[in-house]
Amino acid sequence: MKYINNTLILFLIFFCGKSFGQTTVITKDEAITKTLENNYGIKRSRNLIDIANNNQSLLNSGYLPSLTANAGTNYNIENIEAQRQDGDSQNLKGAETKRYNASLNLNYTLFDGLGRLYNYKQLKEQYKLTELEARETIENTILQLLSVYFEVARLTENVSVLNETLDISKQRITRAQYQFDYGQTSRLGILNAEVDVNNDSIALLNTKQQLENTKRDLLVILNEPRKELQSIAIDTSINFLSEIELEEFIKTSNLNNVSLLQAESNLLISDYDIKVSKSGYLPSLGLSGSYGWNNSDLPSTSFVQTSTTKGYSAGLNLSWNLFDGGSTITNVKNAEIRLENQQYLKEQLILEVQRDIANSWGNYQNKRYIYEVQEKNVLTNEDNFNRSQEQFKLGQISSIEFRQAQINLLNAKTNKNLAKYDAKFAELQVLQLTGQLLNLEF
């Protein structure tokens, strides 16, 4: 009895003593919201979207003119020997010449063979592709989050089941002690009960340690590593979608699957790449204009000692590269090959996605069936345990038989917990492949 009391005291101090703080239940939707706000991977994806958005703006399109300002000055000191028409000569040492200039220059491309147009469209499509890549990152992160979340929920329920098992085993010790005190059984019954309590305590300790480790994994995904583990509680309720609803999602998966949407976007980008390359076959037309100011201070040997000019100029420039050594032809051919490869990748991806959806759907149906069987198994084992418990109290079965019924019930409950969350995660995989993971609440 002294050993039992010491074990119980240590158990209460180590585990129950931590639970007096305030506990906050984190729902699945709250966990998703925090992940979307705090997760570093998602933040990086959003930054990439911002970069793609900057790239697809009008400022990066090539449709705006360029305006440059230039200014300069020159200063010369020279020895000049000037010969006049009448034969006289003039020598000037250290003659100074000062020149100043400033100008504004405007350049605008009126037509560049449509390369600018398709490059702009390509940047727009690249922005959409970056959004799809960010969505894929978010989907994978949310799937990872819910996987860890459900593991915390499963271990939480297992801890509850193991606590119940430990309580029953402790009651066995009390009963065995009474029976021994009244001479109804030997001390072997007490020892067997103590062994079972120790085994149940170890199982509970290990499960609680697993639970704490998994909670730390959850906090890393939520980007809240400093939060107290004991203050975290998980919503263990699970709701499944109807199979009819899932089947409707599967029918429209080709329109919503993020990988297929990325493949379609890559096809458009490759098509625009061909058109950009073909712009090299056409001429380009540019407009230029400038306003300039020039001032010169000349030496006395010049006819004019000071001159100032200012004025406007404008012009049109037509350029047509009739033959560039074959670079444009090569670029067009390579772009067409890249487009063909993208088409092959898309066709291959369609087959892979169809296979993955079929596998995930079959896996989901199998997991749901297993969960339903495990639910029935728990009911059967509960009934068996209750009958065994009554027979054990009446002395009709041995402690070994009672312990076996207790273990069977424990295994049935933990297996049901595992089957429940396995089935839900299989459902999430179906939702991800059909492109609906971010469209539903959990």
Tab-separated table of C-alpha atoms in Angstrom:
chain	number	residue	atom	x	y	z
A	1	MET	CA	0.000	0.000	0.000
A	2	LYS	CA	2.890	2.352	0.730
A	3	TYR	CA	4.287	1.775	-2.791
A	4	ILE	CA	0.882	2.445	-4.317
A	5	ASN	CA	0.398	5.675	-2.364
A	6	ASN	CA	3.863	6.942	-3.356
A	7	THR	CA	3.181	6.202	-7.016
A	8	LEU	CA	-0.131	8.019	-6.830
A	9	ILE	CA	1.424	11.063	-5.133
A	10	LEU	CA	4.210	11.291	-7.720
A	11	PHE	CA	1.675	10.931	-10.479
A	12	LEU	CA	-0.477	13.754	-9.109
A	13	ILE	CA	2.496	16.057	-8.548
A	14	PHE	CA	4.048	15.499	-11.957
A	15	PHE	CA	0.950	15.706	-14.106
A	16	CYS	CA	-2.029	17.061	-12.281
A	17	GLY	CA	-0.025	19.808	-10.618
A	18	LYS	CA	0.525	21.438	-14.016
A	19	SER	CA	-3.124	21.667	-14.911
A	20	PHE	CA	-4.271	24.427	-12.573
A	21	GLY	CA	-3.552	27.176	-15.148
A	22	GLN	CA	-6.145	28.481	-17.503
A	23	THR	CA	-6.737	26.268	-20.543
A	24	THR	CA	-7.653	27.595	-23.957
A	25	VAL	CA	-9.391	25.394	-26.490
A	26	ILE	CA	-7.961	25.937	-29.967
A	27	THR	CA	-10.549	25.043	-32.573
A	28	LYS	CA	-9.584	23.839	-36.016
A	29	ASP	CA	-10.721	27.086	-37.653
A	30	GLU	CA	-8.742	29.142	-35.120
A	31	ALA	CA	-5.647	27.042	-35.775
A	32	ILE	CA	-6.027	27.564	-39.525
A	33	THR	CA	-6.482	31.317	-39.063
A	34	LYS	CA	-3.367	31.585	-36.895
A	35	THR	CA	-1.371	29.545	-39.383
A	36	LEU	CA	-2.429	31.761	-42.274
A	37	GLU	CA	-1.376	34.812	-40.262
A	38	ASN	CA	1.851	33.587	-38.669
A	39	ASN	CA	3.388	30.683	-40.579
A	40	TYR	CA	6.727	31.668	-42.127
A	41	GLY	CA	6.297	29.537	-45.238
A	42	ILE	CA	2.996	31.242	-46.018
A	43	LYS	CA	4.532	34.659	-45.368
A	44	ARG	CA	7.292	33.917	-47.872
A	45	SER	CA	4.708	32.851	-50.434
A	46	ARG	CA	2.848	36.121	-49.993
A	47	ASN	CA	6.064	38.052	-50.516
A	48	LEU	CA	6.576	36.197	-53.789
A	49	ILE	CA	3.064	37.244	-54.804
A	50	ASP	CA	3.970	40.856	-54.059
A	51	ILE	CA	7.058	40.540	-56.263
A	52	ALA	CA	5.003	39.049	-59.105
A	53	ASN	CA	2.454	41.826	-58.665
A	54	ASN	CA	5.193	44.431	-58.996
A	55	ASN	CA	6.477	42.711	-62.118
A	56	GLN	CA	3.068	42.730	-63.788
A	57	SER	CA	2.431	46.420	-63.119
A	58	LEU	CA	2.378	49.108	-65.818
A	59	LEU	CA	5.710	50.404	-64.536
A	60	ASN	CA	7.366	47.170	-65.691
A	61	SER	CA	5.412	46.788	-68.939
A	62	GLY	CA	7.584	48.794	-71.334
A	63	TYR	CA	4.567	50.876	-72.352
A	64	LEU	CA	5.778	54.009	-70.589
A	65	PRO	CA	8.348	56.405	-72.130
A	66	SER	CA	11.794	57.050	-70.712
A	67	LEU	CA	12.892	60.566	-69.779
A	68	THR	CA	16.528	61.347	-69.050
A	69	ALA	CA	18.280	64.532	-68.013
A	70	ASN	CA	21.880	65.202	-69.024
A	71	ALA	CA	24.232	68.006	-68.036
A	72	GLY	CA	27.903	68.575	-68.538
A	73	THR	CA	30.747	71.081	-68.565
A	74	ASN	CA	34.170	71.246	-70.247
A	75	TYR	CA	37.103	73.452	-69.399
A	76	ASN	CA	40.191	73.707	-71.654
A	77	ILE	CA	43.456	75.704	-71.359
A	78	GLU	CA	45.413	75.821	-74.621
A	79	ASN	CA	48.237	77.704	-76.365
A	80	ILE	CA	46.808	78.942	-79.656
A	81	GLU	CA	48.648	80.189	-82.722
A	82	ALA	CA	46.139	81.719	-85.157
A	83	GLN	CA	46.972	82.670	-88.766
A	84	ARG	CA	44.784	85.373	-90.290
A	85	GLN	CA	43.928	85.758	-93.960
A	86	ASP	CA	46.028	88.957	-94.266
A	87	GLY	CA	49.080	87.007	-93.196
A	88	ASP	CA	49.264	88.279	-89.653
A	89	SER	CA	49.497	85.747	-86.888
A	90	GLN	CA	48.397	85.858	-83.299
A	91	ASN	CA	49.747	83.795	-80.446
A	92	LEU	CA	47.686	83.276	-77.342
A	93	LYS	CA	49.022	81.389	-74.365
A	94	GLY	CA	46.721	79.940	-71.692
A	95	ALA	CA	43.590	80.503	-73.721
A	96	GLU	CA	40.564	79.320	-71.764
A	97	THR	CA	37.520	77.603	-73.294
A	98	LYS	CA	34.424	76.884	-71.187
A	99	ARG	CA	31.442	74.907	-72.427
A	100	TYR	CA	28.216	74.097	-70.596
A	101	ASN	CA	25.333	71.927	-71.747
A	102	ALA	CA	22.053	70.532	-70.409
A	103	SER	CA	19.252	68.560	-72.048
A	104	LEU	CA	16.068	66.591	-71.461
A	105	ASN	CA	15.626	63.534	-73.692
A	106	LEU	CA	12.387	61.653	-74.260
A	107	ASN	CA	12.274	58.211	-75.888
A	108	TYR	CA	9.180	56.133	-76.543
A	109	THR	CA	8.713	52.912	-78.448
A	110	LEU	CA	5.607	53.156	-80.595
A	111	PHE	CA	5.820	49.620	-81.981
A	112	ASP	CA	8.216	46.771	-81.263
A	113	GLY	CA	6.707	43.905	-83.227
A	114	LEU	CA	4.104	43.196	-80.472
A	115	GLY	CA	6.827	41.795	-78.210
A	116	ARG	CA	5.985	44.284	-75.503
A	117	LEU	CA	2.286	43.321	-75.600
A	118	TYR	CA	2.869	39.592	-75.194
A	119	ASN	CA	5.593	40.121	-72.610
A	120	TYR	CA	3.088	42.145	-70.582
A	121	LYS	CA	0.512	39.357	-70.894
A	122	GLN	CA	3.171	36.861	-69.899
A	123	LEU	CA	3.890	38.826	-66.724
A	124	LYS	CA	0.171	38.890	-65.941
A	125	GLU	CA	0.003	35.131	-66.319
A	126	GLN	CA	3.175	34.737	-64.248
A	127	TYR	CA	1.413	36.600	-61.455
A	128	LYS	CA	-1.496	34.132	-61.620
A	129	LEU	CA	0.963	31.249	-61.571
A	130	THR	CA	2.656	32.691	-58.470
A	131	GLU	CA	-0.751	32.931	-56.792
A	132	LEU	CA	-1.367	29.268	-57.602
A	133	GLU	CA	2.044	28.321	-56.223
A	134	ALA	CA	1.243	30.242	-53.032
A	135	ARG	CA	-2.100	28.472	-52.847
A	136	GLU	CA	-0.317	25.125	-53.143
A	137	THR	CA	2.008	26.139	-50.297
A	138	ILE	CA	-0.981	27.149	-48.183
A	139	GLU	CA	-2.787	23.885	-48.927
A	140	ASN	CA	0.255	21.804	-47.982
A	141	THR	CA	0.772	23.839	-44.800
A	142	ILE	CA	-2.881	23.532	-43.784
A	143	LEU	CA	-2.790	19.794	-44.463
A	144	GLN	CA	0.340	19.528	-42.317
A	145	LEU	CA	-1.322	21.619	-39.614
A	146	LEU	CA	-4.455	19.480	-39.498
A	147	SER	CA	-2.380	16.308	-39.497
A	148	VAL	CA	-0.557	17.482	-36.361
A	149	TYR	CA	-3.789	18.902	-34.912
A	150	PHE	CA	-5.559	15.562	-35.302
A	151	GLU	CA	-2.587	13.758	-33.804
A	152	VAL	CA	-2.839	16.015	-30.743
A	153	ALA	CA	-6.571	15.284	-30.595
A	154	ARG	CA	-5.973	11.517	-30.885
A	155	LEU	CA	-3.356	11.514	-28.128
A	156	THR	CA	-5.610	13.687	-25.967
A	157	GLU	CA	-8.391	11.130	-26.247
A	158	ASN	CA	-5.926	8.301	-25.635
A	159	VAL	CA	-4.766	10.006	-22.441
A	160	SER	CA	-8.386	10.128	-21.305
A	161	VAL	CA	-8.849	6.431	-22.090
A	162	LEU	CA	-5.617	5.503	-20.290
A	163	ASN	CA	-6.669	7.542	-17.263
A	164	GLU	CA	-9.887	5.538	-17.091
A	165	THR	CA	-7.922	2.314	-17.421
A	166	LEU	CA	-5.544	3.379	-14.643
A	167	ASP	CA	-8.450	4.267	-12.344
A	168	ILE	CA	-9.975	0.830	-12.867
A	169	SER	CA	-6.632	-0.835	-12.155
A	170	LYS	CA	-6.257	1.176	-8.937
A	171	GLN	CA	-9.724	0.069	-7.862
A	172	ARG	CA	-8.554	-3.503	-8.424
A	173	ILE	CA	-5.727	-2.962	-5.947
A	174	THR	CA	-8.157	-1.669	-3.326
A	175	ARG	CA	-10.470	-4.612	-3.901
A	176	ALA	CA	-7.594	-7.109	-3.849
A	177	GLN	CA	-6.339	-5.593	-0.581
A	178	TYR	CA	-9.769	-5.966	1.023
A	179	GLN	CA	-9.995	-9.548	-0.194
A	180	PHE	CA	-6.558	-10.280	1.217
A	181	ASP	CA	-7.395	-8.631	4.537
A	182	TYR	CA	-10.460	-10.864	4.870
A	183	GLY	CA	-8.613	-13.967	3.780
A	184	GLN	CA	-10.517	-14.395	0.531
A	185	THR	CA	-7.388	-14.411	-1.677
A	186	SER	CA	-3.627	-14.615	-1.541
A	187	ARG	CA	-1.199	-11.737	-1.823
A	188	LEU	CA	-0.648	-12.754	-5.444
A	189	GLY	CA	-3.842	-10.918	-6.390
A	190	ILE	CA	-2.442	-7.680	-4.946
A	191	LEU	CA	0.878	-8.119	-6.732
A	192	ASN	CA	-0.841	-8.759	-10.045
A	193	ALA	CA	-2.964	-5.636	-9.585
A	194	GLU	CA	0.122	-3.582	-8.718
A	195	VAL	CA	1.906	-4.798	-11.860
A	196	ASP	CA	-1.082	-3.773	-13.945
A	197	VAL	CA	-1.145	-0.326	-12.297
A	198	ASN	CA	2.538	0.130	-13.048
A	199	ASN	CA	2.059	-0.892	-16.670
A	200	ASP	CA	-0.916	1.421	-17.075
A	201	SER	CA	1.008	4.287	-15.424
A	202	ILE	CA	3.929	3.806	-17.812
A	203	ALA	CA	1.615	3.723	-20.805
A	204	LEU	CA	-0.044	6.901	-19.578
A	205	LEU	CA	3.322	8.612	-18.979
A	206	ASN	CA	4.547	7.724	-22.474
A	207	THR	CA	1.330	8.903	-24.106
A	208	LYS	CA	1.432	12.195	-22.220
A	209	GLN	CA	5.023	12.720	-23.326
A	210	GLN	CA	4.011	12.048	-26.932
A	211	LEU	CA	1.185	14.502	-26.486
A	212	GLU	CA	3.530	17.232	-25.255
A	213	ASN	CA	5.942	16.633	-28.129
A	214	THR	CA	3.131	16.816	-30.666
A	215	LYS	CA	1.819	20.010	-29.093
A	216	ARG	CA	5.255	21.539	-29.632
A	217	ASP	CA	5.046	20.540	-33.291
A	218	LEU	CA	1.681	22.255	-33.463
A	219	LEU	CA	3.018	25.446	-31.889
A	220	VAL	CA	5.861	25.584	-34.420
A	221	ILE	CA	3.359	25.472	-37.286
A	222	LEU	CA	1.250	28.129	-35.546
A	223	ASN	CA	4.426	30.149	-34.922
A	224	GLU	CA	3.655	30.333	-31.205
A	225	PRO	CA	6.604	28.390	-29.722
A	226	ARG	CA	6.555	30.260	-26.406
A	227	LYS	CA	3.014	29.341	-25.497
A	228	GLU	CA	2.604	27.097	-22.455
A	229	LEU	CA	1.802	23.495	-23.419
A	230	GLN	CA	-0.516	23.030	-20.458
A	231	SER	CA	-2.671	25.933	-21.639
A	232	ILE	CA	-3.493	24.208	-24.934
A	233	ALA	CA	-6.609	22.121	-25.397
A	234	ILE	CA	-7.852	20.683	-28.664
A	235	ASP	CA	-11.325	20.281	-30.104
A	236	THR	CA	-11.683	16.515	-30.570
A	237	SER	CA	-15.027	16.617	-32.372
A	238	ILE	CA	-15.024	15.382	-35.969
A	239	ASN	CA	-17.630	15.927	-38.666
A	240	PHE	CA	-17.450	14.082	-41.958
A	241	LEU	CA	-18.739	15.376	-45.261
A	242	SER	CA	-21.310	13.331	-47.116
A	243	GLU	CA	-20.067	11.032	-49.851
A	244	ILE	CA	-22.423	12.715	-52.314
A	245	GLU	CA	-20.715	16.057	-51.680
A	246	LEU	CA	-17.261	14.535	-52.084
A	247	GLU	CA	-18.278	12.854	-55.337
A	248	GLU	CA	-19.418	16.242	-56.686
A	249	PHE	CA	-16.011	17.686	-55.811
A	250	ILE	CA	-14.312	14.840	-57.654
A	251	LYS	CA	-16.346	15.559	-60.804
A	252	THR	CA	-15.051	19.152	-60.935
A	253	SER	CA	-11.494	18.370	-59.814
A	254	ASN	CA	-10.059	19.136	-63.280
A	255	LEU	CA	-11.235	22.740	-62.834
A	256	ASN	CA	-9.993	23.197	-59.270
A	257	ASN	CA	-6.923	21.037	-58.725
A	258	VAL	CA	-4.054	23.426	-58.115
A	259	SER	CA	-1.483	21.332	-59.977
A	260	LEU	CA	-3.640	21.205	-63.106
A	261	LEU	CA	-4.274	24.945	-62.890
A	262	GLN	CA	-0.518	25.539	-62.672
A	263	ALA	CA	0.036	23.353	-65.738
A	264	GLU	CA	-2.556	25.368	-67.672
A	265	SER	CA	-0.897	28.600	-66.603
A	266	ASN	CA	2.511	27.315	-67.712
A	267	LEU	CA	1.013	26.489	-71.106
A	268	LEU	CA	-0.168	30.071	-71.536
A	269	ILE	CA	3.225	31.420	-70.481
A	270	SER	CA	4.953	29.185	-73.019
A	271	ASP	CA	2.526	30.298	-75.743
A	272	TYR	CA	3.258	33.945	-74.976
A	273	ASP	CA	6.961	33.115	-75.097
A	274	ILE	CA	6.545	32.001	-78.718
A	275	LYS	CA	4.780	35.233	-79.614
A	276	VAL	CA	7.450	37.315	-77.893
A	277	SER	CA	10.118	35.486	-79.872
A	278	LYS	CA	8.236	36.032	-83.146
A	279	SER	CA	8.217	39.780	-82.558
A	280	GLY	CA	11.830	39.703	-83.747
A	281	TYR	CA	10.531	39.210	-87.303
A	282	LEU	CA	8.821	42.630	-87.297
A	283	PRO	CA	10.217	46.180	-87.351
A	284	SER	CA	10.287	48.560	-84.434
A	285	LEU	CA	9.297	52.215	-84.504
A	286	GLY	CA	10.446	54.697	-81.902
A	287	LEU	CA	9.811	58.351	-81.104
A	288	SER	CA	12.489	60.605	-79.639
A	289	GLY	CA	12.475	64.194	-78.526
A	290	SER	CA	14.767	66.495	-76.603
A	291	TYR	CA	15.203	69.990	-75.278
A	292	GLY	CA	18.793	71.229	-75.070
A	293	TRP	CA	20.768	74.217	-73.792
A	294	ASN	CA	24.427	74.932	-74.633
A	295	ASN	CA	26.696	77.768	-73.533
A	296	SER	CA	30.321	78.359	-74.644
A	297	ASP	CA	32.952	80.877	-73.517
A	298	LEU	CA	35.600	80.953	-76.255
A	299	PRO	CA	39.050	82.571	-76.398
A	300	SER	CA	39.684	85.874	-78.203
A	301	THR	CA	40.966	84.113	-81.308
A	302	SER	CA	37.414	83.003	-82.124
A	303	PHE	CA	34.967	85.119	-84.031
A	304	VAL	CA	32.502	84.791	-81.165
A	305	GLN	CA	33.618	84.903	-77.575
A	306	THR	CA	30.310	83.752	-76.000
A	307	SER	CA	27.525	81.705	-77.569
A	308	THR	CA	24.310	80.253	-76.156
A	309	THR	CA	21.944	77.896	-77.947
A	310	LYS	CA	18.722	76.266	-76.846
A	311	GLY	CA	15.877	74.515	-78.627
A	312	TYR	CA	13.779	71.456	-79.266
A	313	SER	CA	14.302	68.433	-81.464
A	314	ALA	CA	12.146	65.439	-82.339
A	315	GLY	CA	12.436	62.415	-84.566
A	316	LEU	CA	11.056	59.042	-85.588
A	317	ASN	CA	13.297	55.999	-85.773
A	318	LEU	CA	12.432	52.905	-87.781
A	319	SER	CA	14.503	49.790	-87.278
A	320	TRP	CA	14.020	46.439	-88.968
A	321	ASN	CA	16.454	43.652	-88.363
A	322	LEU	CA	16.141	41.811	-91.653
A	323	PHE	CA	18.501	39.056	-90.581
A	324	ASP	CA	20.053	38.578	-87.151
A	325	GLY	CA	22.141	35.540	-87.911
A	326	GLY	CA	19.270	33.127	-87.157
A	327	SER	CA	18.803	34.017	-83.464
A	328	THR	CA	15.109	34.801	-83.850
A	329	ILE	CA	14.436	31.607	-85.807
A	330	THR	CA	16.232	29.568	-83.148
A	331	ASN	CA	14.374	31.289	-80.298
A	332	VAL	CA	11.002	30.646	-81.954
A	333	LYS	CA	11.771	26.971	-82.534
A	334	ASN	CA	12.967	26.469	-78.973
A	335	ALA	CA	9.891	28.245	-77.597
A	336	GLU	CA	7.644	25.959	-79.643
A	337	ILE	CA	9.465	22.911	-78.280
A	338	ARG	CA	9.049	24.200	-74.725
A	339	LEU	CA	5.322	24.638	-75.355
A	340	GLU	CA	5.110	21.066	-76.623
A	341	ASN	CA	6.910	19.837	-73.494
A	342	GLN	CA	4.493	21.776	-71.304
A	343	GLN	CA	1.619	20.074	-73.092
A	344	TYR	CA	3.192	16.672	-72.420
A	345	LEU	CA	3.636	17.594	-68.762
A	346	LYS	CA	0.008	18.605	-68.516
A	347	GLU	CA	-1.205	15.348	-70.087
A	348	GLN	CA	0.999	13.357	-67.728
A	349	LEU	CA	-0.194	15.401	-64.764
A	350	ILE	CA	-3.832	14.771	-65.685
A	351	LEU	CA	-3.216	11.022	-65.518
A	352	GLU	CA	-1.366	11.315	-62.207
A	353	VAL	CA	-4.028	13.498	-60.625
A	354	GLN	CA	-6.783	11.120	-61.765
A	355	ARG	CA	-4.838	8.232	-60.236
A	356	ASP	CA	-4.204	10.113	-56.992
A	357	ILE	CA	-7.865	11.088	-56.665
A	358	ALA	CA	-8.979	7.504	-57.285
A	359	ASN	CA	-6.485	6.232	-54.696
A	360	SER	CA	-7.431	8.854	-52.130
A	361	TRP	CA	-11.141	8.220	-52.664
A	362	GLY	CA	-10.688	4.455	-52.232
A	363	ASN	CA	-8.494	5.075	-49.182
A	364	TYR	CA	-11.119	7.377	-47.687
A	365	GLN	CA	-13.922	4.855	-48.159
A	366	ASN	CA	-11.774	2.148	-46.600
A	367	LYS	CA	-10.882	4.353	-43.608
A	368	ARG	CA	-14.519	5.280	-43.071
A	369	TYR	CA	-15.518	1.639	-43.080
A	370	ILE	CA	-12.759	0.775	-40.606
A	371	TYR	CA	-13.904	3.609	-38.340
A	372	GLU	CA	-17.489	2.358	-38.389
A	373	VAL	CA	-16.297	-1.161	-37.573
A	374	GLN	CA	-14.133	0.149	-34.730
A	375	GLU	CA	-17.100	2.064	-33.301
A	376	LYS	CA	-19.086	-1.177	-33.183
A	377	ASN	CA	-16.070	-2.959	-31.752
A	378	VAL	CA	-15.923	-0.465	-28.880
A	379	LEU	CA	-19.573	-1.109	-28.038
A	380	THR	CA	-18.977	-4.852	-28.089
A	381	ASN	CA	-15.910	-4.593	-25.852
A	382	GLU	CA	-17.673	-2.223	-23.451
A	383	ASP	CA	-20.458	-4.756	-23.042
A	384	ASN	CA	-17.915	-7.547	-22.592
A	385	PHE	CA	-15.965	-5.515	-20.040
A	386	ASN	CA	-19.056	-4.599	-18.031
A	387	ARG	CA	-20.076	-8.261	-17.860
A	388	SER	CA	-16.531	-9.289	-16.956
A	389	GLN	CA	-16.402	-6.655	-14.242
A	390	GLU	CA	-19.607	-7.960	-12.647
A	391	GLN	CA	-18.357	-11.538	-12.854
A	392	PHE	CA	-15.003	-10.491	-11.367
A	393	LYS	CA	-16.752	-8.842	-8.410
A	394	LEU	CA	-18.695	-12.039	-7.865
A	395	GLY	CA	-15.532	-14.115	-8.111
A	396	GLN	CA	-16.722	-15.993	-11.193
A	397	ILE	CA	-13.650	-15.102	-13.319
A	398	SER	CA	-9.991	-14.634	-12.469
A	399	SER	CA	-8.071	-11.381	-12.405
A	400	ILE	CA	-6.232	-12.498	-15.549
A	401	GLU	CA	-9.516	-12.854	-17.453
A	402	PHE	CA	-10.696	-9.506	-16.140
A	403	ARG	CA	-7.403	-7.865	-17.154
A	404	GLN	CA	-7.747	-9.296	-20.652
A	405	ALA	CA	-11.217	-7.781	-20.988
A	406	GLN	CA	-9.797	-4.475	-19.740
A	407	ILE	CA	-6.951	-4.555	-22.303
A	408	ASN	CA	-9.378	-5.468	-25.078
A	409	LEU	CA	-11.515	-2.435	-24.250
A	410	LEU	CA	-8.443	-0.175	-24.083
A	411	ASN	CA	-7.242	-1.380	-27.484
A	412	ALA	CA	-10.698	-1.000	-28.986
A	413	LYS	CA	-10.995	2.605	-27.825
A	414	THR	CA	-7.494	3.626	-28.959
A	415	ASN	CA	-8.020	1.857	-32.293
A	416	LYS	CA	-11.284	3.727	-32.728
A	417	ASN	CA	-9.515	7.029	-32.045
A	418	LEU	CA	-6.855	6.171	-34.614
A	419	ALA	CA	-9.452	5.118	-37.194
A	420	LYS	CA	-11.483	8.292	-36.649
A	421	TYR	CA	-8.635	10.687	-37.339
A	422	ASP	CA	-7.212	8.524	-40.128
A	423	ALA	CA	-10.579	8.717	-41.864
A	424	LYS	CA	-10.768	12.485	-41.430
A	425	PHE	CA	-7.255	12.987	-42.759
A	426	ALA	CA	-8.086	10.775	-45.756
A	427	GLU	CA	-11.055	13.056	-46.394
A	428	LEU	CA	-8.765	16.094	-46.285
A	429	GLN	CA	-6.502	14.501	-48.885
A	430	VAL	CA	-9.504	14.073	-51.176
A	431	LEU	CA	-10.410	17.728	-50.633
A	432	GLN	CA	-6.876	18.867	-51.444
A	433	LEU	CA	-6.719	16.878	-54.681
A	434	THR	CA	-10.120	18.187	-55.753
A	435	GLY	CA	-9.107	21.764	-54.974
A	436	GLN	CA	-11.622	22.276	-52.159
A	437	LEU	CA	-9.397	22.205	-49.075
A	438	LEU	CA	-9.424	25.982	-48.603
A	439	ASN	CA	-13.122	26.384	-49.408
A	440	LEU	CA	-14.580	24.542	-46.412
A	441	GLU	CA	-14.704	24.919	-42.648
A	442	PHE	CA	-13.612	22.064	-40.428
